[in-house]
Every structure is written in C-alpha cells, then in structure tokens.
Coordinates of C-alpha atoms in Angstrom, one line a residue:
Chain A
M1 CA -1.6 -6.4 -76.9
S2 CA -0.2 -7.1 -80.4
V3 CA 2.6 -9.0 -81.9
T4 CA 5.1 -7.8 -84.5
I5 CA 6.4 -9.7 -87.4
K6 CA 9.7 -10.1 -85.5
E7 CA 8.0 -11.9 -82.7
V8 CA 6.1 -14.2 -85.1
E9 CA 9.5 -15.0 -86.7
H10 CA 10.9 -15.9 -83.3
I11 CA 8.0 -18.1 -82.5
A12 CA 8.2 -19.9 -85.9
K13 CA 11.9 -20.5 -85.3
L14 CA 11.2 -22.0 -81.9
A15 CA 8.7 -24.3 -83.5
K16 CA 11.2 -25.1 -86.2
L17 CA 8.9 -23.8 -88.9
S18 CA 9.8 -21.5 -91.8
F19 CA 7.5 -19.4 -93.8
N20 CA 7.8 -17.0 -96.8
K21 CA 7.2 -13.3 -96.5
D22 CA 3.5 -13.4 -97.5
E23 CA 2.8 -16.2 -95.0
M24 CA 4.5 -14.2 -92.3
D25 CA 2.4 -11.2 -93.0
L26 CA -0.7 -13.2 -93.0
F27 CA 0.1 -15.0 -89.7
T28 CA 1.0 -11.8 -88.0
K29 CA -2.3 -10.3 -89.0
Q30 CA -4.2 -13.4 -88.0
L31 CA -2.5 -13.8 -84.6
N32 CA -3.2 -10.2 -83.9
E33 CA -6.9 -10.7 -84.7
I34 CA -7.0 -13.5 -82.2
L35 CA -5.1 -11.5 -79.6
N36 CA -7.5 -8.6 -80.0
Y37 CA -10.4 -10.9 -79.6
V38 CA -9.1 -12.4 -76.4
E39 CA -8.2 -8.9 -75.2
K40 CA -11.8 -8.5 -74.3
L41 CA -11.1 -10.6 -71.2
N42 CA -9.0 -7.8 -69.8
K43 CA -12.2 -5.8 -69.2
L44 CA -12.8 -8.1 -66.2
D45 CA -11.3 -7.1 -62.9
T46 CA -9.2 -10.1 -61.8
T47 CA -7.5 -8.5 -58.8
N48 CA -7.4 -11.0 -56.0
V49 CA -8.3 -13.9 -58.3
E50 CA -5.7 -16.6 -58.3
P51 CA -4.5 -17.8 -61.7
L52 CA -6.1 -21.1 -62.6
S53 CA -3.8 -23.8 -64.0
Q54 CA -6.4 -26.5 -64.1
V55 CA -10.1 -26.3 -64.8
I56 CA -10.9 -29.5 -62.9
E57 CA -10.8 -28.8 -59.2
L58 CA -8.9 -31.9 -58.3
A59 CA -5.7 -32.4 -56.3
N60 CA -3.4 -35.3 -55.6
V61 CA -4.1 -37.8 -58.3
F62 CA -1.4 -40.4 -57.9
R63 CA -0.3 -43.8 -59.0
G64 CA 1.6 -46.2 -56.8
D65 CA 5.2 -47.1 -57.7
T66 CA 4.3 -50.4 -59.4
V67 CA 5.7 -51.6 -62.7
G68 CA 3.1 -51.9 -65.4
K69 CA 3.0 -53.0 -69.0
T70 CA 5.5 -51.7 -71.6
I71 CA 5.3 -52.1 -75.3
S72 CA 7.8 -53.9 -77.5
T73 CA 10.7 -52.1 -79.1
K74 CA 9.3 -53.0 -82.5
E75 CA 6.0 -51.4 -81.6
A76 CA 7.8 -48.4 -80.2
L77 CA 9.7 -47.8 -83.4
K78 CA 6.8 -48.5 -85.7
N79 CA 5.6 -45.0 -86.2
S80 CA 9.0 -43.4 -86.7
P81 CA 10.1 -42.4 -90.2
S82 CA 13.6 -43.7 -89.7
Q83 CA 15.1 -46.3 -87.4
M84 CA 18.1 -48.6 -86.8
E85 CA 16.9 -51.3 -84.5
P86 CA 16.7 -51.0 -81.6
Y87 CA 17.1 -47.2 -82.0
F88 CA 15.2 -44.3 -83.5
K89 CA 17.3 -42.7 -86.1
V90 CA 17.4 -38.9 -86.7
P91 CA 19.6 -36.5 -88.7
K92 CA 22.9 -35.8 -86.9
V93 CA 22.3 -33.4 -84.1
I94 CA 25.8 -32.3 -83.2
N95 CA 29.1 -32.5 -85.0
Chain B
M1 CA 46.5 -11.4 -59.7
E2 CA 43.7 -13.8 -58.8
L3 CA 43.6 -12.4 -55.3
K4 CA 41.9 -9.3 -56.6
Y5 CA 39.0 -11.4 -57.7
E6 CA 36.2 -13.2 -56.0
T7 CA 34.5 -16.3 -57.5
I8 CA 30.7 -16.8 -57.4
I9 CA 29.3 -20.2 -58.0
G10 CA 25.8 -21.6 -58.0
L11 CA 25.1 -25.2 -58.6
E12 CA 22.1 -27.0 -60.2
V13 CA 22.2 -30.6 -59.2
H14 CA 20.0 -33.2 -60.8
C15 CA 19.3 -36.5 -58.9
Q16 CA 17.7 -39.5 -60.5
L17 CA 15.2 -40.8 -57.9
L18 CA 15.4 -44.5 -56.9
T19 CA 11.8 -45.3 -57.9
K20 CA 10.8 -48.6 -59.6
T21 CA 8.7 -46.8 -62.2
K22 CA 8.9 -43.6 -64.2
A23 CA 7.4 -40.2 -63.0
F24 CA 4.2 -40.2 -65.0
C25 CA 3.8 -43.8 -66.4
S26 CA 4.4 -47.3 -65.0
C27 CA 7.4 -48.2 -67.2
P28 CA 10.3 -49.6 -65.2
T29 CA 13.4 -47.3 -64.6
T30 CA 15.9 -50.2 -64.8
F31 CA 19.3 -48.9 -65.9
G32 CA 21.0 -50.8 -68.7
S33 CA 17.9 -52.4 -70.3
L34 CA 17.9 -52.9 -74.1
P35 CA 17.4 -49.6 -75.9
N36 CA 13.8 -48.5 -76.3
S37 CA 12.4 -51.4 -74.3
N38 CA 11.2 -49.6 -71.1
V39 CA 8.7 -47.5 -73.0
C40 CA 4.9 -47.0 -73.4
P41 CA 2.7 -44.6 -75.3
I42 CA 3.0 -42.1 -72.4
C43 CA 6.7 -41.7 -72.3
L44 CA 6.9 -42.0 -76.0
G45 CA 4.8 -38.8 -76.2
M46 CA 2.0 -40.3 -78.2
P47 CA -0.9 -37.9 -78.8
G48 CA -3.9 -38.2 -76.4
V49 CA -2.2 -40.0 -73.5
L50 CA -2.4 -38.8 -69.9
P51 CA 0.4 -38.7 -67.4
V52 CA -0.3 -39.7 -63.8
L53 CA 2.1 -38.8 -61.1
N54 CA 4.0 -41.5 -59.1
K55 CA 3.4 -40.7 -55.4
Q56 CA 6.8 -42.0 -54.4
I57 CA 8.4 -39.0 -56.2
V58 CA 6.5 -36.5 -54.0
D59 CA 7.4 -38.5 -50.9
F60 CA 11.1 -38.5 -51.9
T61 CA 11.2 -34.8 -52.8
I62 CA 9.5 -33.8 -49.5
L63 CA 12.0 -36.0 -47.7
M64 CA 14.9 -34.2 -49.4
G65 CA 13.3 -30.9 -48.7
L66 CA 13.0 -31.6 -45.0
A67 CA 16.6 -32.9 -44.9
T68 CA 17.8 -29.6 -46.3
N69 CA 15.7 -27.3 -44.2
C70 CA 13.3 -26.3 -47.0
T71 CA 9.9 -24.9 -46.7
I72 CA 7.4 -27.4 -48.2
S73 CA 4.9 -25.7 -50.4
N74 CA 1.3 -26.7 -49.5
K75 CA 0.3 -26.3 -53.2
S76 CA 2.5 -27.0 -56.1
I77 CA 1.9 -27.5 -59.8
F78 CA 3.7 -28.9 -62.9
A79 CA 4.7 -26.9 -65.9
R80 CA 5.8 -27.7 -69.4
K81 CA 9.2 -26.6 -70.5
N82 CA 9.2 -26.4 -74.2
Y83 CA 12.1 -27.2 -76.5
F84 CA 12.9 -29.4 -79.4
Y85 CA 15.5 -32.1 -79.2
P86 CA 15.3 -35.7 -80.6
D87 CA 15.6 -37.3 -77.2
L88 CA 12.5 -35.4 -75.9
P89 CA 9.6 -37.0 -77.9
K90 CA 6.8 -34.8 -76.4
G91 CA 8.6 -31.6 -77.4
Y92 CA 8.4 -30.5 -73.7
Q93 CA 9.7 -31.7 -70.4
I94 CA 7.3 -31.9 -67.5
S95 CA 9.0 -29.8 -64.7
Q96 CA 8.0 -27.3 -62.1
F97 CA 8.4 -23.6 -62.6
E98 CA 6.1 -21.5 -60.3
N99 CA 5.3 -23.1 -57.0
P100 CA 8.1 -25.7 -56.7
I101 CA 7.4 -28.2 -54.0
C102 CA 10.4 -27.2 -51.8
S103 CA 12.1 -23.8 -51.4
K104 CA 14.3 -21.6 -49.2
G105 CA 16.4 -24.3 -47.6
F106 CA 20.1 -24.6 -46.7
I107 CA 22.8 -27.0 -45.9
E108 CA 26.0 -26.6 -43.9
I109 CA 29.4 -27.4 -45.5
E110 CA 32.7 -27.6 -43.7
L111 CA 35.6 -25.5 -44.9
E112 CA 39.4 -26.2 -44.7
N113 CA 39.9 -24.3 -41.5
N114 CA 37.2 -26.4 -39.6
S115 CA 34.8 -23.5 -39.8
T116 CA 31.4 -24.1 -41.4
K117 CA 29.4 -22.2 -44.0
I118 CA 25.7 -22.2 -44.8
I119 CA 24.8 -22.6 -48.5
G120 CA 21.3 -21.6 -49.3
I121 CA 19.1 -23.8 -51.4
T122 CA 16.8 -21.7 -53.6
R123 CA 14.5 -24.5 -54.6
I124 CA 14.0 -28.2 -55.2
H125 CA 11.6 -29.3 -57.8
M126 CA 10.4 -32.5 -59.5
E127 CA 10.8 -33.1 -63.2
E128 CA 11.3 -35.9 -65.7
D129 CA 14.5 -36.9 -67.5
A130 CA 15.0 -36.9 -71.2
G131 CA 16.2 -39.8 -73.4
K132 CA 19.7 -40.5 -74.6
S133 CA 21.2 -39.4 -77.9
I134 CA 24.1 -41.3 -79.3
H135 CA 26.2 -39.3 -81.7
D136 CA 28.8 -41.9 -82.5
L137 CA 27.6 -42.5 -86.1
D138 CA 28.9 -40.4 -88.9
I139 CA 25.7 -39.2 -90.4
D140 CA 22.9 -40.0 -88.0
T141 CA 22.0 -39.6 -84.4
L142 CA 20.5 -42.6 -82.6
V143 CA 17.9 -42.1 -79.9
D144 CA 17.1 -44.3 -76.9
V145 CA 14.1 -43.1 -74.9
N146 CA 14.3 -45.6 -72.0
R147 CA 15.4 -42.7 -69.7
C148 CA 12.5 -40.5 -70.9
G149 CA 10.3 -39.9 -67.9
V150 CA 12.6 -41.2 -65.3
P151 CA 12.0 -39.0 -62.2
L152 CA 14.5 -36.3 -61.2
I153 CA 14.8 -33.7 -58.6
E154 CA 16.7 -30.6 -59.4
I155 CA 18.3 -28.9 -56.4
V156 CA 19.2 -25.2 -57.1
S157 CA 21.6 -23.5 -54.8
E158 CA 22.0 -19.8 -54.1
P159 CA 25.1 -18.3 -55.8
E160 CA 26.9 -18.5 -52.4
M161 CA 30.0 -20.6 -53.1
R162 CA 33.2 -18.7 -53.3
S163 CA 35.6 -21.2 -54.7
S164 CA 35.7 -24.5 -56.6
K165 CA 36.6 -26.2 -53.3
E166 CA 33.4 -24.9 -51.7
A167 CA 31.4 -26.1 -54.7
F168 CA 33.0 -29.5 -54.4
K169 CA 32.2 -29.7 -50.7
Y170 CA 28.6 -28.6 -51.4
L171 CA 28.2 -31.2 -54.1
S172 CA 29.7 -33.9 -51.9
A173 CA 27.3 -33.0 -49.1
I174 CA 24.3 -33.2 -51.4
K175 CA 25.4 -36.6 -52.6
Q176 CA 25.8 -37.8 -49.1
I177 CA 22.4 -36.6 -48.1
V178 CA 20.6 -38.1 -51.1
T179 CA 22.3 -41.5 -50.6
Y180 CA 21.7 -41.4 -46.8
L181 CA 18.0 -40.8 -47.6
G182 CA 18.1 -43.6 -50.1
I183 CA 16.4 -41.5 -52.7
C184 CA 19.3 -41.5 -55.3
D185 CA 22.4 -43.7 -55.7
G186 CA 24.6 -40.6 -56.3
N187 CA 26.6 -42.1 -59.1
M188 CA 28.0 -39.3 -61.2
E189 CA 29.8 -41.5 -63.6
E190 CA 26.6 -43.3 -64.5
G191 CA 24.7 -40.0 -64.6
S192 CA 22.3 -40.6 -61.8
L193 CA 23.7 -37.5 -60.2
R194 CA 24.5 -34.6 -62.5
C195 CA 25.7 -31.1 -61.9
D196 CA 25.7 -27.9 -63.8
A197 CA 27.4 -24.8 -62.5
N198 CA 26.8 -21.1 -63.0
V199 CA 30.1 -19.3 -62.6
S200 CA 31.1 -15.6 -62.5
V201 CA 33.9 -13.6 -61.0
R202 CA 34.1 -10.0 -59.8
K203 CA 36.7 -7.8 -58.2
I204 CA 36.7 -8.0 -54.4
G205 CA 34.5 -5.2 -53.0
E206 CA 32.1 -5.1 -56.0
N207 CA 28.5 -5.5 -55.1
N208 CA 26.9 -6.5 -58.4
F209 CA 27.4 -9.8 -60.1
R210 CA 29.1 -9.8 -63.4
T211 CA 28.1 -11.9 -66.4
K212 CA 27.9 -15.6 -65.6
T213 CA 28.5 -18.6 -67.8
E214 CA 27.1 -22.0 -67.4
V215 CA 29.4 -25.1 -67.3
K216 CA 27.9 -28.4 -68.1
N217 CA 29.1 -32.0 -68.8
M218 CA 31.1 -32.5 -65.6
N219 CA 30.5 -36.1 -65.1
S220 CA 32.7 -36.9 -62.1
F221 CA 33.5 -35.1 -58.8
R222 CA 37.0 -34.5 -59.9
N223 CA 35.8 -33.0 -63.2
V224 CA 33.6 -30.5 -61.3
E225 CA 36.6 -29.1 -59.4
R226 CA 38.8 -29.0 -62.5
A227 CA 36.2 -27.5 -64.8
L228 CA 35.3 -24.8 -62.3
E229 CA 39.0 -23.9 -61.8
F230 CA 39.4 -23.7 -65.6
E231 CA 36.4 -21.5 -66.0
I232 CA 37.4 -19.2 -63.1
E233 CA 40.8 -18.7 -64.6
R234 CA 39.5 -18.1 -68.1
Q235 CA 37.2 -15.4 -66.9
I236 CA 39.8 -13.7 -64.8
N237 CA 42.2 -13.7 -67.8
L238 CA 39.6 -12.2 -70.0
Y239 CA 39.1 -9.3 -67.5
E240 CA 42.8 -8.8 -67.1
K241 CA 43.1 -8.4 -70.8
G242 CA 40.4 -5.8 -70.8
E243 CA 37.9 -8.1 -72.5
S244 CA 34.5 -9.2 -71.3
V245 CA 32.9 -12.5 -70.5
I246 CA 29.9 -13.4 -72.7
H247 CA 26.9 -15.2 -71.4
Q248 CA 27.2 -18.7 -72.8
T249 CA 27.1 -22.4 -72.0
L250 CA 30.4 -24.3 -71.9
L251 CA 30.9 -28.0 -72.1
W252 CA 33.7 -29.6 -70.1
D253 CA 36.0 -31.8 -72.1
A254 CA 37.5 -34.2 -69.6
N255 CA 40.1 -35.6 -72.1
K256 CA 41.5 -32.2 -73.1
N257 CA 40.9 -30.5 -69.7
V258 CA 39.2 -27.5 -71.3
A259 CA 35.7 -26.1 -71.3
I260 CA 34.4 -25.5 -74.9
P261 CA 31.6 -23.1 -75.7
M262 CA 28.5 -24.7 -76.9
R263 CA 27.2 -23.5 -80.3
S264 CA 25.3 -20.3 -79.8
K265 CA 21.7 -20.9 -78.9
E266 CA 20.3 -17.4 -78.7
D267 CA 16.7 -18.7 -78.7
A268 CA 17.1 -21.8 -76.7
H269 CA 16.5 -20.2 -73.4
D270 CA 13.0 -19.3 -74.4
Y271 CA 11.3 -22.3 -72.8
R272 CA 7.8 -20.8 -72.8
Y273 CA 6.9 -22.5 -69.5
F274 CA 3.2 -22.8 -68.8
P275 CA 1.2 -24.9 -66.4
D276 CA 0.7 -28.5 -67.6
P277 CA -3.1 -28.9 -68.2
D278 CA -2.7 -32.7 -68.0
L279 CA -1.7 -32.8 -64.4
V280 CA -3.5 -31.7 -61.3
K281 CA -2.0 -29.8 -58.4
V282 CA -0.2 -31.5 -55.6
E283 CA -1.4 -30.4 -52.1
V284 CA 0.7 -31.3 -49.1
D285 CA -0.7 -30.9 -45.7
E286 CA 0.9 -31.0 -42.2
K287 CA -0.1 -34.6 -41.7
W288 CA 1.8 -35.8 -44.8
I289 CA 4.9 -33.8 -43.9
N290 CA 4.9 -35.2 -40.4
E291 CA 4.7 -38.7 -41.7
I292 CA 7.7 -38.2 -43.8
K293 CA 9.5 -36.4 -41.0
K294 CA 9.4 -39.6 -39.0
T295 CA 11.3 -41.4 -41.7
I296 CA 14.3 -39.1 -41.9
P297 CA 17.4 -41.0 -40.8
E298 CA 20.3 -39.5 -38.8
L299 CA 22.0 -37.3 -41.4
P300 CA 25.7 -37.5 -42.1
S301 CA 26.8 -34.2 -40.4
K302 CA 25.0 -35.2 -37.2
K303 CA 26.4 -38.8 -37.3
L304 CA 29.9 -37.5 -37.8
K305 CA 29.7 -35.4 -34.7
R306 CA 28.2 -38.2 -32.7
F307 CA 31.0 -40.7 -33.8
I308 CA 33.6 -38.2 -32.4
T309 CA 31.9 -37.8 -29.1
E310 CA 30.3 -41.2 -28.5
F311 CA 33.2 -43.4 -29.7
S312 CA 36.1 -41.0 -29.0
L313 CA 37.2 -41.4 -32.7
P314 CA 39.5 -39.0 -34.4
K315 CA 37.7 -36.6 -36.8
Y316 CA 39.4 -38.2 -39.7
D317 CA 38.1 -41.7 -38.8
S318 CA 34.6 -40.3 -38.3
E319 CA 34.6 -38.6 -41.6
V320 CA 35.7 -41.8 -43.5
L321 CA 33.2 -44.0 -41.6
T322 CA 30.2 -41.6 -42.2
T323 CA 30.9 -40.9 -45.9
E324 CA 28.4 -43.7 -46.7
R325 CA 25.5 -44.7 -44.6
D326 CA 26.0 -48.4 -45.1
V327 CA 29.6 -48.1 -43.8
A328 CA 28.5 -46.0 -40.8
E329 CA 25.8 -48.5 -39.9
Y330 CA 28.2 -51.4 -40.4
F331 CA 30.6 -49.8 -38.0
E332 CA 27.9 -49.2 -35.4
E333 CA 26.7 -52.8 -35.7
T334 CA 30.2 -54.0 -35.1
I335 CA 30.6 -51.8 -32.0
K336 CA 27.3 -53.1 -30.7
N337 CA 28.5 -56.7 -30.9
L338 CA 31.8 -56.1 -29.2
N339 CA 32.3 -57.8 -25.8
L340 CA 34.9 -55.3 -24.8
K341 CA 33.7 -51.8 -25.4
N342 CA 36.2 -49.0 -24.9
P343 CA 37.8 -46.3 -26.9
E344 CA 40.7 -48.7 -27.8
T345 CA 38.4 -51.4 -29.2
F346 CA 36.3 -48.7 -31.0
K347 CA 39.5 -47.4 -32.6
L348 CA 40.5 -51.0 -33.5
A349 CA 37.1 -51.5 -35.2
S350 CA 37.5 -48.2 -37.1
N351 CA 41.0 -49.2 -38.2
W352 CA 39.8 -52.6 -39.5
I353 CA 36.9 -51.1 -41.4
M354 CA 39.0 -48.2 -42.8
T355 CA 41.9 -50.2 -43.9
E356 CA 40.7 -53.8 -44.6
L357 CA 37.0 -53.5 -45.5
L358 CA 37.1 -50.3 -47.4
R359 CA 40.0 -51.6 -49.4
V360 CA 38.1 -54.7 -50.4
I361 CA 34.9 -52.9 -51.3
K362 CA 36.9 -50.4 -53.4
E363 CA 38.8 -53.1 -55.2
E364 CA 35.7 -55.3 -55.8
K365 CA 33.3 -52.4 -56.2
V366 CA 30.7 -53.9 -54.0
S367 CA 28.7 -52.5 -51.1
I368 CA 30.0 -53.3 -47.7
R369 CA 26.7 -55.1 -47.1
L370 CA 27.5 -57.7 -49.7
L371 CA 30.8 -58.8 -48.0
K372 CA 30.8 -62.2 -46.4
V373 CA 32.3 -60.7 -43.3
L374 CA 29.3 -59.7 -41.1
P375 CA 29.6 -57.0 -38.4
I376 CA 29.0 -59.6 -35.7
N377 CA 32.0 -61.6 -37.0
L378 CA 34.2 -58.6 -37.3
A379 CA 33.3 -57.8 -33.7
E380 CA 34.4 -61.3 -32.7
L381 CA 37.7 -60.9 -34.5
I382 CA 38.3 -57.6 -32.7
D383 CA 37.5 -59.2 -29.4
A384 CA 39.9 -62.0 -30.1
I385 CA 42.7 -59.4 -30.8
S386 CA 41.9 -57.2 -27.8
N387 CA 41.8 -60.1 -25.3
G388 CA 45.1 -61.4 -26.7
K389 CA 43.7 -64.7 -28.1
I390 CA 45.3 -64.0 -31.4
S391 CA 47.9 -61.6 -32.7
G392 CA 47.2 -58.7 -35.1
K393 CA 49.2 -60.5 -37.7
I394 CA 47.3 -63.7 -37.5
A395 CA 44.1 -61.7 -37.4
K396 CA 44.8 -60.6 -41.0
D397 CA 45.0 -64.2 -42.1
I398 CA 41.8 -65.0 -40.4
F399 CA 40.2 -62.0 -42.0
A400 CA 41.2 -63.2 -45.4
E401 CA 39.5 -66.6 -44.7
M402 CA 36.4 -64.8 -43.4
L403 CA 36.2 -62.8 -46.6
L404 CA 36.4 -65.9 -48.7
R405 CA 34.0 -68.2 -46.8
G406 CA 32.1 -66.0 -44.3
E407 CA 33.1 -68.2 -41.5
K408 CA 33.1 -67.0 -37.9
P409 CA 36.6 -66.2 -36.7
D410 CA 36.4 -68.6 -33.7
V411 CA 35.7 -71.5 -36.1
I412 CA 38.8 -70.5 -38.2
I413 CA 41.0 -70.1 -35.1
N414 CA 40.1 -73.5 -33.8
K415 CA 40.2 -75.2 -37.1
K416 CA 43.7 -73.9 -37.9
G417 CA 44.9 -73.9 -34.3
L418 CA 45.7 -70.2 -34.6
I419 CA 45.3 -69.3 -30.9
Q420 CA 48.1 -67.0 -29.9
L421 CA 50.8 -68.6 -27.8
S422 CA 51.2 -66.5 -24.7
D423 CA 52.4 -69.2 -22.3
E424 CA 55.7 -67.7 -21.1
S425 CA 57.3 -70.9 -20.0
E426 CA 56.6 -72.5 -23.4
I427 CA 57.9 -69.5 -25.3
E428 CA 61.0 -69.4 -23.0
K429 CA 61.7 -73.1 -23.9
I430 CA 61.6 -72.3 -27.6
I431 CA 63.8 -69.2 -27.2
T432 CA 66.4 -71.2 -25.2
K433 CA 66.5 -73.7 -28.0
I434 CA 67.0 -71.0 -30.6
L435 CA 69.8 -69.3 -28.6
D436 CA 71.6 -72.6 -28.1
E437 CA 71.5 -73.3 -31.8
N438 CA 72.8 -69.9 -32.9
P439 CA 75.7 -69.1 -30.5
E440 CA 77.5 -66.9 -33.0
V441 CA 74.5 -64.7 -33.5
V442 CA 74.1 -64.3 -29.8
V443 CA 77.7 -63.2 -29.6
K444 CA 77.3 -60.6 -32.3
F445 CA 74.2 -59.3 -30.6
R446 CA 76.0 -59.0 -27.3
E447 CA 78.8 -57.2 -29.1
G448 CA 76.4 -54.5 -30.0
K449 CA 74.5 -55.6 -33.2
K450 CA 71.2 -54.9 -31.5
Q451 CA 69.2 -55.1 -34.7
L452 CA 69.8 -58.9 -34.7
I453 CA 66.9 -59.1 -32.3
G454 CA 64.8 -59.3 -35.5
F455 CA 66.5 -62.5 -36.5
F456 CA 65.6 -64.2 -33.2
V457 CA 62.0 -63.0 -33.3
G458 CA 61.8 -64.3 -36.9
E459 CA 63.1 -67.7 -35.7
V460 CA 60.5 -67.9 -32.9
M461 CA 57.7 -67.0 -35.3
K462 CA 59.0 -69.7 -37.7
L463 CA 58.9 -72.4 -35.1
T464 CA 55.4 -71.3 -33.8
S465 CA 53.9 -70.7 -37.2
G466 CA 53.5 -67.0 -36.3
K467 CA 51.4 -67.8 -33.2
A468 CA 53.7 -66.6 -30.5
N469 CA 52.7 -63.4 -28.8
P470 CA 55.2 -60.9 -30.1
K471 CA 55.2 -58.8 -27.0
I472 CA 56.1 -61.7 -24.7
V473 CA 58.7 -63.0 -27.2
N474 CA 60.4 -59.6 -27.1
Q475 CA 60.4 -59.4 -23.4
I476 CA 61.9 -62.8 -22.9
L477 CA 64.4 -62.5 -25.7
L478 CA 65.7 -59.2 -24.3
K479 CA 65.9 -60.6 -20.8
K480 CA 67.8 -63.6 -21.9
L481 CA 70.2 -61.9 -24.3
N482 CA 71.0 -59.0 -22.0
N483 CA 71.2 -61.0 -18.7
A484 CA 74.2 -63.0 -19.7
N485 CA 76.2 -59.8 -20.2

C-alpha cells in the first residue's frame, strides 16, 4: 500500500493545512515509509479475527444522568484567541 | 408530465433526547441557557479529557428501537466522524458508524385511501449534537457550544417514500412515537427534531435509482412538504429539459420558498470514520432489552384503533385525540370518571376536548396537563349536561369559570344558580306571560311567520337567564302557539 501526492494533498486539505511543493514531496515519501513499515502486519493471517476497536476489554462503562459541575463562561472562553462575551468569535463561516 | 415520474425519498431524522445531562459529560442540557454556560472541558474538546457515556441515552435508544420494530444489536461501538467546523470544538463528532445500536426496523404509515404502508428503518444510532453558529454579524461568526454534546438519535429510513405526502406522514409518525415514548419533545421549530431528506426521481418502470440530492434546513413540518415538492419539481424539470441532476446539498429557504444549493463541498463527505478509542463498547443482553420492553407505552397507532372500537368514536375524533399522548390520556381519564358511560357521552367528551380544550391549549401554548380543568371535573360537567342538569349553552359559561379558577362544575352551578330549568309548569307559566305581553307577535306567527319562534325562545331565555331547557321551551311554545289556531 502506498499513497500518491494527490492523496496527501487531499488529506492536507481535509486537515486545513497547506504545504509547498517540497514539503508535499517530503511528506509523501515519509508517509509511504511509515505505511511500508506497517505493511509488515499484513503477513499475519487475520481471517476469522474480529477487528479490535478497543484495547481494553471492557464494556458498558456508564454514568448516571445526573447534572455535575460546569465551568464559567469566562473560563470557557479563556483559551480562545478571539471572543465577544459570551461567545467565541471566529472568522465568518458563511456569507 | 409528472405522471411519468416516480419520486424516491429517504429521511434522516435527528431527535434530541430528553436527558438531563449531555451524552458524554455531566453538563446540563437546558435549552435557552446563557451562551457558553453549560460547558466543561469534555464538551469544549480540551485535550486529554475522557468522555463517559450517559446510560439514559442507551435506554432511550433501545426503547425507540423496540417501538419501531428494530433489531437491537448486542454489541455496538462509537466512531468519530471527522470534519472541521467552528461549532465542533473537538474536530469530530462522536457518532456510530459500524454496528449501530438499532437496525432493520419499520413503522406503518396511513395513506390517503385508508390503506397502510410499511416504511423500513435502516438504522437508529446514538450521537452528539454540535454547537450553534451565529452568522448575523458582518465580519465574524459567533459560536455558542452549549448544545455541543447534547444527545441525539438519528433515525435513517429506507428510500421507500414515494411522495412528499408520504414523507410528511412518516415524519409525523416518528414525531408521535418519540413524544409518546417521552424521549424527545418533537419540537421542529426549536430544533429538537430535525429532518434531512434524500430525494431523487425516476421514470416509472425504471429499476435503478437516479442521482439524489440532499435537502436540509426544513425547520417545520410544513416546510418539509413544501421543500420536497419544490425539489421533486426541480428535478423533473431538469430531466424534461434533457439536463441532469447533480449530486449536491440544498438548503431550504422558507422565506423565498426555494431550495438553494450549498456551496460545493467536494471533500466534505470524506468523514474518515474510525472507532473512538476513548469509549468502550456497549453490550446489550436480553435481560436489558426485556426490562425496557416493559416500559413501552401503548403506541399511537394502536391507541387510535382502540379508541374507535372501545369508545365508538369516529376515526377523525380518534386521530385528533391520539395525536398527543397527554391529550389521549386526558380523554381516557375523563371517560373513566363519567357516571354515565355510553357512546353518546364518550362523543360528548371527545367534542369538548377537541373544540374547547384543544382550542385553549393551542391559544395559550400550554400542555393540556397544565390546564386548571382536571379530567375529573370535565367528566362532572359532561355528566351534568347528559343528565339534563344544565344546558349545553350554560355548560360553556361554566367551562370558562373552570378554566379560570379550576373549580368543580357543581360548585359553580350551585353558586350561580345555573341549574337548568326543566320544570314544565314553571316554563309554561313564563311562556303564557310572554305570549300575553306580545299579542301582535303571536298574531304574526299564526299568520305564517314561523321564524318568529326565535323571538319567543329569546324572551324565555332572557327571563330565565338562559337556564330554561330549550327542548321543553320549544315543545311548550309550539303547542301553545299552534293550539289556538
């Protein structure tokens, strides 16, 4: 399995990242190296093995429907680069 | 022209669950709180926090699954749906992809011609809501994340609806079921019930589906029907002109009555789902399912049929009375409290609820349970009408008093001396007096102006403050007026 530069561009776009041509080449090469390494796992026969979505063998960890503590609006907004109390402020999303 | 085409609609319905807390953290779900006040590090998507599932959500979803004939999966997992939007702080929505908790169900809808149709339910899964973006400002978008993490179920139907009417019926049935179950308030205007539609058309006889579009932003029942009709017509027109339909998402604009294509988002559908490593699997065994089965109330379709057979009500009445569970239960409680139980008094109770009570709750936008008129008191009022103690007209005045002060009808009747006057000799005395005082009107009546009976009835009512039994008044009047001829 390997990825093309087109696929790397696609993934970058989904992650809202932009790179120049040299970076793209580099990342494509690096990602392929990683994929090739992981490829080794394919040597194992996994027929009849259920995919594992969780490494801990636990099920049904729940909380009851009881209201707990919240944090204040001030605290919530504290880490954001831009705000207009009591809202977070971001560049316009739609026109 | 449209007859050559067949419509194919599938709906995705999102219901906000009526839990006290969010899906994966203990923040309250209260609607209308100050912006960004129902938040904590978990729903704000801070690094390193761990979501823990609210059990109530699983209970509610299983309940909905059972009520819609679904198979409940004994093992289900959560997945991350990845996309970037400012109102989704984590950069992914926790949802279910493989192994949803409910699948392969169906509900029955009723068509115009009284026949029924089965609409398949592909799946019902649990997920969390996103926050709210406010785009009113000129240069910025404001974000309120109170709604982030509020639990939702998404109910996905099979593409089995063949008209906007059927889609409307299906959506109404879903709303009715979730509100009967008490798991969602079903309010489309406030967004606690939301609906997206997948729409395509094809020539009748074709076997394959043509390209579908997705219609969103239909925030009322009326809008759903209108938006679908608009989109069906748009697609047919394109094909008739020899053009093709492109796969896209359209947003319904309720002010302009048009569906506008959303900006192209060719990559947006690449959500890169993968199992959420922060959440463990949910395993549901028979015992759990059986416990929930016991809590399923009588569902609307069954109740409707029972009202027709048990109370001999017309289908229309039964439909109106069973639309909401509260109203249906109010009716049944009224019936239970009646002294005189027969199809006539049942119909009388139905009439009172349909005309008077439903009018009031619609005007005042309150639940029937919040009215001061209790079912037991309504039953007393209906008994008083059916045993002739009061007239239907007086009953309306008493009802108005009951609405205001919640008093029992008998108390009002006694206090105001409103008992219907049915004593024939007394009524006859009054009528004799009126006829004596109005000889010229009597003459005109006898000459053929029969509509003057109304004048005499009016006079009797004036003298008795509306308490005279109208049936007896009419009998005696006619006897006296006609006898002398």
